[in-house]
Coordinates of C-alpha atoms in Angstrom, one line a residue:
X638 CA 51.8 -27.8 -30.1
X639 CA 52.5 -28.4 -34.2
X640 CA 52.1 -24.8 -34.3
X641 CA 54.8 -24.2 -31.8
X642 CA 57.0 -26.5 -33.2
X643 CA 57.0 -24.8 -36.4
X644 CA 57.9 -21.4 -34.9
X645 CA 60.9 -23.3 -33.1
X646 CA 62.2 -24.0 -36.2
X647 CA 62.0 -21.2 -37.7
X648 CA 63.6 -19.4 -35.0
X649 CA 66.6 -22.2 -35.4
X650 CA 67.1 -21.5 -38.9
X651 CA 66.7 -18.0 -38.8
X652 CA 69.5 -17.9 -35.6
X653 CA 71.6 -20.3 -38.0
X654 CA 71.3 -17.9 -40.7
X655 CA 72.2 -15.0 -38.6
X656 CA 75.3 -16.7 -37.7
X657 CA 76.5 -18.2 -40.9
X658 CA 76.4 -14.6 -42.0
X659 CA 78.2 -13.7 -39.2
X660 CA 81.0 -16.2 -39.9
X661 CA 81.2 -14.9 -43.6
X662 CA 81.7 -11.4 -42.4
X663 CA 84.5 -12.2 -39.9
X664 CA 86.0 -14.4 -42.8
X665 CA 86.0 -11.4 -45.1
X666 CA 87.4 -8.9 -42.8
X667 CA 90.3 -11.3 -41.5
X668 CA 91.1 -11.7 -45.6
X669 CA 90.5 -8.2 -46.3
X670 CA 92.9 -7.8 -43.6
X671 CA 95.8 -9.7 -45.1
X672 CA 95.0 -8.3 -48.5
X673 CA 95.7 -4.5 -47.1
X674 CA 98.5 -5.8 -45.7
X675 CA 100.3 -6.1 -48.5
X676 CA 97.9 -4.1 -51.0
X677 CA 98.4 -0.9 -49.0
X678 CA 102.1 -0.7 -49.2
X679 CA 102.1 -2.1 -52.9
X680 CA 100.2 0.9 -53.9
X681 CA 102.6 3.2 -52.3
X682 CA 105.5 1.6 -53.6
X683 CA 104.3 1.8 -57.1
X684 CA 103.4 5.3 -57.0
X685 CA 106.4 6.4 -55.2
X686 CA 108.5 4.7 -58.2
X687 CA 106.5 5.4 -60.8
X688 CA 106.7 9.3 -59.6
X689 CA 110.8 8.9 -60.1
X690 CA 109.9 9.4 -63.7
X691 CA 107.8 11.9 -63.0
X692 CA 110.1 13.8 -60.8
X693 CA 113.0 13.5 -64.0
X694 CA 110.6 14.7 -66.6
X695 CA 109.4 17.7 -64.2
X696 CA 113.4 18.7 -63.8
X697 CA 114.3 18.1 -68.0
X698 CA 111.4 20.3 -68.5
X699 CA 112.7 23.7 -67.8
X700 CA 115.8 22.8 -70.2
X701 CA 114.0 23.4 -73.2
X702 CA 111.2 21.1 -75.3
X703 CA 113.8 19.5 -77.4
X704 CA 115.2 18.1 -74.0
X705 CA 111.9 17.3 -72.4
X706 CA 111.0 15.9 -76.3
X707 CA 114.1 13.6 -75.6
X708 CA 113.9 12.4 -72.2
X709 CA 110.0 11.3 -73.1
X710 CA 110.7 9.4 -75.7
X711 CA 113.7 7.5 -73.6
X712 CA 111.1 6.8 -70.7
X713 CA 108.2 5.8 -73.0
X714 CA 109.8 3.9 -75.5
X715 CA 113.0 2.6 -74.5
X716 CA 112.7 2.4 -71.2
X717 CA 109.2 1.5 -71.4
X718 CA 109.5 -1.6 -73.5
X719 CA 112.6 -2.4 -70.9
X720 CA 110.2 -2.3 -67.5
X721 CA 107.8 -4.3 -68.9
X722 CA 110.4 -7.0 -69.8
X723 CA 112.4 -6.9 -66.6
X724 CA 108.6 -6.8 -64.1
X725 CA 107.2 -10.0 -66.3
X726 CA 110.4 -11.7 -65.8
X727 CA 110.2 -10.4 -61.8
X728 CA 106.6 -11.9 -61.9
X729 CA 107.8 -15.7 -61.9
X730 CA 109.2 -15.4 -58.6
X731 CA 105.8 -14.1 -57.3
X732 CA 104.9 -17.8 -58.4
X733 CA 107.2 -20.1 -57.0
X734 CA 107.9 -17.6 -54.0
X735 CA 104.2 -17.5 -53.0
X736 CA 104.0 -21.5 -53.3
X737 CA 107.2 -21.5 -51.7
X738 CA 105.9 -20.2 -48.9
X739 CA 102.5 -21.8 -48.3
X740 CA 104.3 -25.3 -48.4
X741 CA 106.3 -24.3 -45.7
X742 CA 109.5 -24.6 -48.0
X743 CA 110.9 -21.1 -46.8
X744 CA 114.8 -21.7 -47.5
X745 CA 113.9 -22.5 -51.2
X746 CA 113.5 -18.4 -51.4
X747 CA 116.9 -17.6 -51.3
X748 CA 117.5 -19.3 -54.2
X749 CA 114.9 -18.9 -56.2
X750 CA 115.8 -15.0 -55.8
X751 CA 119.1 -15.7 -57.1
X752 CA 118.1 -17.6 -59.9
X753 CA 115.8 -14.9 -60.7
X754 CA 118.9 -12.6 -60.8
X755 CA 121.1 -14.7 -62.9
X756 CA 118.0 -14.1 -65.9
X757 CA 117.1 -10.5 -65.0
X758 CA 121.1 -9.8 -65.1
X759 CA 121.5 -11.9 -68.6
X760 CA 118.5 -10.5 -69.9
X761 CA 119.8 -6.9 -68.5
X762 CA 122.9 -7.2 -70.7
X763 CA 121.0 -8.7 -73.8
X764 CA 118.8 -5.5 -73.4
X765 CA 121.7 -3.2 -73.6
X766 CA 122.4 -3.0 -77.2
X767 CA 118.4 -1.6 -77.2
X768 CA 120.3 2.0 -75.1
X769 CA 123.4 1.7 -77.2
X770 CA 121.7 2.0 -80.6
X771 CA 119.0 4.4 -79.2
X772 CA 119.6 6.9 -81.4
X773 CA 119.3 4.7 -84.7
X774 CA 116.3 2.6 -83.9
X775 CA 114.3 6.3 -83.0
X776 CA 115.2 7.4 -86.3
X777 CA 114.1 4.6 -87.8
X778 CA 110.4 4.9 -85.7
X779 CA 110.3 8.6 -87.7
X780 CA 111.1 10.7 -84.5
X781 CA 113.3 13.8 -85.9
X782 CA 117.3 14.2 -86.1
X783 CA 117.9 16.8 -82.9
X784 CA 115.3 14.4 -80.7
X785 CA 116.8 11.1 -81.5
X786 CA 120.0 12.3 -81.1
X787 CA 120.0 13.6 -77.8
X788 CA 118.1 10.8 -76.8
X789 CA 120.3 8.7 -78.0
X790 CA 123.2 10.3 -75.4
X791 CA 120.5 10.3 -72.6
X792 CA 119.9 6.3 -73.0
X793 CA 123.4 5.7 -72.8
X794 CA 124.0 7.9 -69.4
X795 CA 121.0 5.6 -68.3
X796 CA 122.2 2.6 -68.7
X797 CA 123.3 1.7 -64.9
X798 CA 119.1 2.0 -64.2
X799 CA 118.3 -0.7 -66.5
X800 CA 120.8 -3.4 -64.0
X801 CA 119.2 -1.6 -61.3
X802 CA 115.6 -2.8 -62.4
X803 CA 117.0 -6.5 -63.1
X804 CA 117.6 -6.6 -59.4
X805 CA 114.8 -4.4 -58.5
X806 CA 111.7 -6.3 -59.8
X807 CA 113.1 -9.9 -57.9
X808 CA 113.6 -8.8 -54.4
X809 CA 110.5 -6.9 -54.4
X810 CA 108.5 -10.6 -55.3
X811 CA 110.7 -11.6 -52.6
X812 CA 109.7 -9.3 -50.2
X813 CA 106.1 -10.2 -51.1
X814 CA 105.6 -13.5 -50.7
X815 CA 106.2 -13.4 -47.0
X816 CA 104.2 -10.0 -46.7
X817 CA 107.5 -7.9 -45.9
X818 CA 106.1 -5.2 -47.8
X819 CA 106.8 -1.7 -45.8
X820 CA 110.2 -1.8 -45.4
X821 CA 110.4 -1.7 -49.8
X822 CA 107.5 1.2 -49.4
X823 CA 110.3 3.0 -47.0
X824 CA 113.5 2.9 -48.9
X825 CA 111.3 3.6 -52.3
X826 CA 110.1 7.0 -50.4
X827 CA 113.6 7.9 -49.1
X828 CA 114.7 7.2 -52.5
X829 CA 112.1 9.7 -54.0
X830 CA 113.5 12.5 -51.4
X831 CA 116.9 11.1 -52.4
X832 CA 116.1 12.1 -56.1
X833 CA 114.6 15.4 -55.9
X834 CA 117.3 16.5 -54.1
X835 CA 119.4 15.3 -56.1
X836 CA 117.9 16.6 -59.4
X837 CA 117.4 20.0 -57.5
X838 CA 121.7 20.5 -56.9
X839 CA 122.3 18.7 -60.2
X840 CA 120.2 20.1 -62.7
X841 CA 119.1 23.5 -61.2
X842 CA 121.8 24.7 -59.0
X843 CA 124.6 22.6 -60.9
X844 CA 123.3 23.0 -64.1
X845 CA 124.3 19.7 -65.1
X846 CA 121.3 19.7 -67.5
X847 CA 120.5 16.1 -69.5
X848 CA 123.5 14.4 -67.5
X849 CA 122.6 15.3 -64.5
X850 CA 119.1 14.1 -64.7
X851 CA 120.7 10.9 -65.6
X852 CA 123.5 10.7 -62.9
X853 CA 120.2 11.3 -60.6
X854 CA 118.5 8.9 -61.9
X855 CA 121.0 6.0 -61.3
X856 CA 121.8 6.9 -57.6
X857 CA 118.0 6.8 -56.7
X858 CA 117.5 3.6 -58.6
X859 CA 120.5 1.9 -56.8
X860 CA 119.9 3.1 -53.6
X861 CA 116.4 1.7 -53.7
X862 CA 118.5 -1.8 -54.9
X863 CA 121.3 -1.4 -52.8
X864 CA 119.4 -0.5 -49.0
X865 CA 116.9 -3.8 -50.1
X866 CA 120.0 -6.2 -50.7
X867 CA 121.4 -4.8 -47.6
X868 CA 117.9 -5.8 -45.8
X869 CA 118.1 -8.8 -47.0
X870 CA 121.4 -10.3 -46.4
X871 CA 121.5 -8.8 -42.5
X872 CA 119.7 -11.6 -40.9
X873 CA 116.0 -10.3 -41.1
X874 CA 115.1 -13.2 -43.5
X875 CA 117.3 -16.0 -41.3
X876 CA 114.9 -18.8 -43.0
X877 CA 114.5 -17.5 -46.0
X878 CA 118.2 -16.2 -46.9
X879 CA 121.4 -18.5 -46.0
X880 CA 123.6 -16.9 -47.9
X881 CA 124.8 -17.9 -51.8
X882 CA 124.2 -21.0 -53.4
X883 CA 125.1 -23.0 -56.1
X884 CA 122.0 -24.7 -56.2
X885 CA 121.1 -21.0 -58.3
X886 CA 122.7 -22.5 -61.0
X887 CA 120.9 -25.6 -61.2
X888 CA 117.1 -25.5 -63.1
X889 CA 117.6 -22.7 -65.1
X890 CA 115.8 -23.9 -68.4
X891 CA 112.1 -24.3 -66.0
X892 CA 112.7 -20.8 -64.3
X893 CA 113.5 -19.2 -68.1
X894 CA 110.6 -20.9 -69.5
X895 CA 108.3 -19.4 -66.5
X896 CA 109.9 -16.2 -66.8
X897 CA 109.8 -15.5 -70.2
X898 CA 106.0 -16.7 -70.1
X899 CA 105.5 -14.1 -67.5
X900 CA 107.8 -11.3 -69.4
X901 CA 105.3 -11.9 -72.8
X902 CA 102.4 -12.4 -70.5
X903 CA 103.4 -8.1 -69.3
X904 CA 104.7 -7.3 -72.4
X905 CA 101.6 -7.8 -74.5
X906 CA 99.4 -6.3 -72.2
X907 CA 101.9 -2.6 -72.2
X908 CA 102.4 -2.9 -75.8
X909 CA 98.7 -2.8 -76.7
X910 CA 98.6 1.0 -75.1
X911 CA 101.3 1.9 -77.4
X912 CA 99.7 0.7 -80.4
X913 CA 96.6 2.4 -79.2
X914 CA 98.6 5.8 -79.0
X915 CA 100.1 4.6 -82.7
X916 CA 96.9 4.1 -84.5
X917 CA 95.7 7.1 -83.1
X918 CA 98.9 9.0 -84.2
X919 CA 97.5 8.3 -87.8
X920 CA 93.7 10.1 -87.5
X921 CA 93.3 13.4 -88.9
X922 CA 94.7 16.2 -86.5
X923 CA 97.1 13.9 -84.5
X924 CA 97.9 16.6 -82.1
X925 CA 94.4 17.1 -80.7
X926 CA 93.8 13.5 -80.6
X927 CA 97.2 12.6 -79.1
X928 CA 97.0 14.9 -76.4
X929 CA 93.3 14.0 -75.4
X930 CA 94.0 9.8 -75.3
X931 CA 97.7 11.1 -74.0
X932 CA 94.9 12.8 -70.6
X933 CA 93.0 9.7 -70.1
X934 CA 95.5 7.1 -70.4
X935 CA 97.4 9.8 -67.5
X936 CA 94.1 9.3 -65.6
X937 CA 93.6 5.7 -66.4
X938 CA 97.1 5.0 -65.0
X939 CA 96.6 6.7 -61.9
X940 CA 93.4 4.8 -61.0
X941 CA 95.2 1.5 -62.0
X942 CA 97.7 1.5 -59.1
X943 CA 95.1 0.9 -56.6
X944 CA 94.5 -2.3 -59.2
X945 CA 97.9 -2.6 -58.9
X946 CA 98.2 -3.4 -55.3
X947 CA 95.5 -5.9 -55.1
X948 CA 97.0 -7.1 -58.0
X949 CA 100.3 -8.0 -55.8
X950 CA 97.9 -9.0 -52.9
X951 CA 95.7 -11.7 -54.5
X952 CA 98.6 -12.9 -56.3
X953 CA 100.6 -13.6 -52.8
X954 CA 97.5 -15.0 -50.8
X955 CA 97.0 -17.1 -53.7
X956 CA 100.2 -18.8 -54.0
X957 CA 100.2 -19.0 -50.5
X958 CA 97.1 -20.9 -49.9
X959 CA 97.7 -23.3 -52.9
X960 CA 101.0 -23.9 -51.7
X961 CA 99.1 -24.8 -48.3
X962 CA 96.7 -26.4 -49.8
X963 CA 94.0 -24.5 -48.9
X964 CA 92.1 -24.6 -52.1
X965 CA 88.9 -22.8 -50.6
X966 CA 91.0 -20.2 -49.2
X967 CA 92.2 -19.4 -52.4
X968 CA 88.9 -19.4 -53.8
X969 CA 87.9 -16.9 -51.0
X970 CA 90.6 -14.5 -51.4
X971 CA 89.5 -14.1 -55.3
X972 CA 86.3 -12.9 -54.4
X973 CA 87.5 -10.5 -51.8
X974 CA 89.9 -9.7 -53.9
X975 CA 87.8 -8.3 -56.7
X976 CA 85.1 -7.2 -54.6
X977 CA 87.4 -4.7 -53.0
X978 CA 89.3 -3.3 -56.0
X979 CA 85.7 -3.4 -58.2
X980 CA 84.6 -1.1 -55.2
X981 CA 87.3 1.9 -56.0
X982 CA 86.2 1.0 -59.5
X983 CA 82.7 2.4 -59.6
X984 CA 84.1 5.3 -57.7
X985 CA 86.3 6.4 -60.1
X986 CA 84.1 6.0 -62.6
X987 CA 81.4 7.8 -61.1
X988 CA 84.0 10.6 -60.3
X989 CA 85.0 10.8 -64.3
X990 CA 81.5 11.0 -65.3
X991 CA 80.7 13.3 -62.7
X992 CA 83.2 15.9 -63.5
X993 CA 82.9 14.5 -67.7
X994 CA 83.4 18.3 -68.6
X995 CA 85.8 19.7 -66.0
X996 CA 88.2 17.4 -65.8
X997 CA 89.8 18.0 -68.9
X998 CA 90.5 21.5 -67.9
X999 CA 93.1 20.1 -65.2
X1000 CA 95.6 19.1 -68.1
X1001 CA 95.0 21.6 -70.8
X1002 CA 93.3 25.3 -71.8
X1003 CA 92.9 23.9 -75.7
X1004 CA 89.3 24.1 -76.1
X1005 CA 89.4 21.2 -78.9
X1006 CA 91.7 18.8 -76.8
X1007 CA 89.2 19.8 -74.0
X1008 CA 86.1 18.5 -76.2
X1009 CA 87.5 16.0 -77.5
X1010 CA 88.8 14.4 -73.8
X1011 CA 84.8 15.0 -72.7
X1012 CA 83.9 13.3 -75.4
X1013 CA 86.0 10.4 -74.4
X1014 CA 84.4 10.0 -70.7
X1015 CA 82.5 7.5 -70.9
X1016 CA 84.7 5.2 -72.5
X1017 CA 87.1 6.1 -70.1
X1018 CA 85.1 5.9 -67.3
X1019 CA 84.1 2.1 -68.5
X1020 CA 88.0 1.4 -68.9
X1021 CA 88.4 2.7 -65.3
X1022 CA 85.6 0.2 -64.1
X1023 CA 87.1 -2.9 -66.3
X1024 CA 90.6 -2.3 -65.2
X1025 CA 89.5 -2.3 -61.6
X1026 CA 89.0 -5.9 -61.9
X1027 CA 91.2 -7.1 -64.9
X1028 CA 94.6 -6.7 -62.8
X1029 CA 93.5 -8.4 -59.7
X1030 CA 92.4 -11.4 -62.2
X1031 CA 96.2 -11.5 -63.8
X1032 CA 96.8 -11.6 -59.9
X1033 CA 95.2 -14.4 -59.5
X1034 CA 96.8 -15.8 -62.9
X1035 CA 100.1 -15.1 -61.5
X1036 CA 100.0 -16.6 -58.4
X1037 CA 98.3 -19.9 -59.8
X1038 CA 101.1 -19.9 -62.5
X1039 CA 99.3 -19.8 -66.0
X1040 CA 101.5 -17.3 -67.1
X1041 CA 101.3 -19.1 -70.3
X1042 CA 97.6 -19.1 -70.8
X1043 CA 97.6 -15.7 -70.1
X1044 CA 100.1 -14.5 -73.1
X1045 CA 97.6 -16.7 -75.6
X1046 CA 94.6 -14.9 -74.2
X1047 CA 96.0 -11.5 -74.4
X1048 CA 96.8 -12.5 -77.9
X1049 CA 93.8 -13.2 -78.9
X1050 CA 91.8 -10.5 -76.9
X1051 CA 94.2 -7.5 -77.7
X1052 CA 95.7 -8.0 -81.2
X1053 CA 93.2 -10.6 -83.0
X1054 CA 90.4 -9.1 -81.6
X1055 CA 90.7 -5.1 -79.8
X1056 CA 93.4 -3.6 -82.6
X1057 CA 91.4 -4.3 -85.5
X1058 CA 88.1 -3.3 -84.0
X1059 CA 89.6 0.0 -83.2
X1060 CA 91.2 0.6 -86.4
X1061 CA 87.9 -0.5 -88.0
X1062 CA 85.7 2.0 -86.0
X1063 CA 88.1 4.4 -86.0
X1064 CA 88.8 4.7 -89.4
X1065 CA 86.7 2.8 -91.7
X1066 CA 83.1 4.2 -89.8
X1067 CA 85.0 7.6 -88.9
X1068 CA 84.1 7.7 -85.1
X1069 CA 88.3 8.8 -84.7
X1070 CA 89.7 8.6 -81.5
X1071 CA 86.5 7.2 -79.6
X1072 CA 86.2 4.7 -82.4
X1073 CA 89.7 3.4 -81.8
X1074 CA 89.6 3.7 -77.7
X1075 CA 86.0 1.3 -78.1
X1076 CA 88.3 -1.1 -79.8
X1077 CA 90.8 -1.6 -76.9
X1078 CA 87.6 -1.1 -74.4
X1079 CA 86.1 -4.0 -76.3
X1080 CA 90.0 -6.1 -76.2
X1081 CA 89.4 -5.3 -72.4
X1082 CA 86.3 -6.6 -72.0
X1083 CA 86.5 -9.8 -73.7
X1084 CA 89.6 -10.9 -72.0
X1085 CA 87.5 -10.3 -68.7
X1086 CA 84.5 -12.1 -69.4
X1087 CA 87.2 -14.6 -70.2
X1088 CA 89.4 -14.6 -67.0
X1089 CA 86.2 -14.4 -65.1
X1090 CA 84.8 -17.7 -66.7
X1091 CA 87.9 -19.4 -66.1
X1092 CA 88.1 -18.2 -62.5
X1093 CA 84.6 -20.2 -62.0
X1094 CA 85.8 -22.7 -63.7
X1095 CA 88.4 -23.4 -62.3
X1096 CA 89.2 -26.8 -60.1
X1097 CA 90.6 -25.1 -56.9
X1098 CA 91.4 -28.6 -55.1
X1099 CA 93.1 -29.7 -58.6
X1100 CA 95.2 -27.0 -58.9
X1101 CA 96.3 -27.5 -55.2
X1102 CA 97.4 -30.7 -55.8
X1103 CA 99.1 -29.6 -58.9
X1104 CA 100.9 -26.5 -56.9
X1105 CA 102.1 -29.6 -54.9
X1106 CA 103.8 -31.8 -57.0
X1107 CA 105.1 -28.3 -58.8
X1108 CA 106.8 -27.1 -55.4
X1109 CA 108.4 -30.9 -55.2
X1110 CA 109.5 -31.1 -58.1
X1111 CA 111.7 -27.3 -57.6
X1112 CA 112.3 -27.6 -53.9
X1113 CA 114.0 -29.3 -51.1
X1114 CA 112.3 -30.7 -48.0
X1115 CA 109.5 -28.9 -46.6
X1116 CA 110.3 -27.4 -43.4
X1117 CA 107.6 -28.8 -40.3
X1118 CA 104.6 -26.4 -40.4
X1119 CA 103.1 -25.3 -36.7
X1120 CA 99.8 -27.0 -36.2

């Protein structure tokens, strides 16, 4: 009889185990599910945008290098340094939106949107002397007389996109927070069309050249802005939109203070891949080194909008759930968060160091930038791996709200720590270019074994309650929440 009671309970806990593993699985696929929900269309919208570039450069090419030479640099530099500034200051409203939303106070987004405009638009104009004096400030960074000054003309014809991204970067947090994601990924394809099309009459058939590029350019960007404010305002957000408000004005020193922490928080992180491609600018035989780090960050960048999109994703569902209150929740969606994006990780990795000696063949027929991109495989293909988990981490950053914290620990991990490890190996121990991309692979890795010991560290339930008496302190009344 003792015998056959042990057996019964072994069968109990085996059938409880069988269920409680059960339970996790249908947990994970539910949140899995709300994470593609917005991850998926994330992805798309970022490559369809980021391939607006793309499509320009493709067009200015067949001018001549001097004009290819000058468009670059205006996309890399100027406009560069200007994206970065205008998405961080974007980010903030992926905070307080998110919350926003969770607590139920939906008709606080509205106005938190137009806040966000009234920075992005100052800022915008602050920005503008940056396109203006174009021409002087690339002379000063040693580029040479014929590119600086045509840049110089090109940033000024391009000055209507840089307004376009002020509005741009808020309505798409906007959109986000309440998981209205496709109808951004539409216009942002229809735009795409809009601009090869346009480039094709303006610079081929037209020959336009330079301007018309521009004058391309600023109709895509606007129609994207334009067709999203019209979505907006014509009653498909009757909760979340009620029109213009004066409360927009009211607060603004808090919202600056989180923007700007979310603009540096961005800013740092893009900057530290241009002082990579600086320092390695300096090594022996720039050209072959250029071109090979110029390859992988290409590669690295493609890979990292799959990041990207989670990156959107975990920072909405964890806003949301703090702003709920559902601390666990939040907890949850970390871990499927990064399990996911890891997962295209260690494919693309395994696809670079699978194809470590062919892929290099895709970009160039240089048999030295060929070696030397080989030879940079590995590190690559542990950058790849790294920065399939990093993003979705600032995510999760972003939607909690330590902006802040993150801007110290980029700090430290990128400029006190990764620069002068790079510049060390790569030019006091001569390993070159794989001695200097170690150094921003090691910058990488500390600041993840950093956001991951914060991540379990971190008080879920506290920072619940703090997401609470945060979205009192900015909002109205909440708005009854269904049972």
């Amino acid at each position: 009889m003792e015998t056959e009671g042990i057996g019964f309970e072994k069968k109990v806990l085996e059938i409880m185990r069988i269920r409680k593993r059960s339970k996790v699985a249908e947990k994970s696929w539910d949140e899995s599910k709300k994470m593609w929900h917005i991850a998926g269309p994330a992805i798309l919208t970022a490559v369809t945008q980021f391939s607006i570039g793309f499509v320009t450069v493709a067009f200015v090419g067949h001018l001549g290098q001097v004009e290819l030479a000058a468009v670059s640099v205006v996309q890399n530099v100027i406009e560069g340094f200007v994206y970065g500034v205008m998405l961080g200051m974007g980010s903030a409203l992926e905070t307080l939106c998110g919350q926003a939303v969770g607590a139920g106070q939906i008709n606080m987004l509205g106005v938190y949107l137009q806040r966000s405009w009234i920075i992005t638009g100052v800022s915008a104009l602050v920005l503008t002397p940056l396109y203006v004096y174009a021409s002087p400030i690339l002379k000063l960074l040693h580029q040479s007389n014929n590119i600086s000054e045509l840049a110089g003309k090109y940033s000024i014809w391009v000055i209507p996109q840089l307004f376009a991204l002020a509005f741009n970067f808020p309505i798409q947090k906007f959109f986000q927070s309440q998981g209205r994601v496709w109808a951004m990924t539409i216009i942002s394809m229809v735009a795409l069309a809009v601009h090869v099309l346009l480039n094709w009459v303006l610079v081929t058939k037209l020959g336009r050249g330079m301007a018309g590029a521009a004058i391309a350019g600023n109709i895509s960007w606007w129609l994207i802005v334009l067709a999203q404010i019209v979505y907006v305002v014509s009653g498909y957000f009757p909760d979340a939109w009620t029109g213009f408000s004066f409360s927009a004005f009211q607060r603004l020193a808090s919202f600056v203070k989180l923007s700007l922490a979310s603009a540096i928080m961005l800013c740092l992180e893009l900057w530290y891949y241009t002082a990579i491609i600086l320092l390695v600018g300096s090594l022996k035989n720039p050209e072959i080194a250029v071109d090979a780090v110029s390859i992988c960050m290409n590669l690295q960048q493609w890979t990292l909008m799959i990041a990207l999109g989670f990156n959107a994703a975990v920072s909405v569902r964890i806003s949301n759930e703090l702003g709920a209150q559902h601390p666990r929740a939040a907890k949850f969606s970390v871990v499927v968060a990064v399990t996911t994006s890891a997962s295209f990780g260690i494919l693309f990795t395994a696809t670079i160091l699978a194809t470590r000696r062919n892929f290099p063949q895709l970009f160039t027929e240089n048999p030295e930038v060929i070696r030397e991109t080989s030879m940079l495989a590995y590190p690559l293909a542990a950058t790849i791996l790294l920065n399939s988990i990093q993003p979705v981490l600032h995510g999760v950053a972003v939607g909690a709200g330590w902006q802040s914290l993150m801007a110290f620990i980029n700090i430290g991990c990128y400029y006190i720590f990764g620069l002068p490890v790079g510049a060390l190996l790569g030019y006091k121990f001569n390993l070159g270019v794989q001695g200097i991309w170690l150094g921003m692979l090691a910058g990488c890795l500390l600041q993840t074994v950093i956001l991951l010991f914060i991540m379990f560290r971190t008080n879920w339930d506290k920072e619940a309650l703090q997401v609470k008496e945060h979205v009192r302190a900015w909002g109205g009344p909440s708005e009854p929440r269904e049972s």
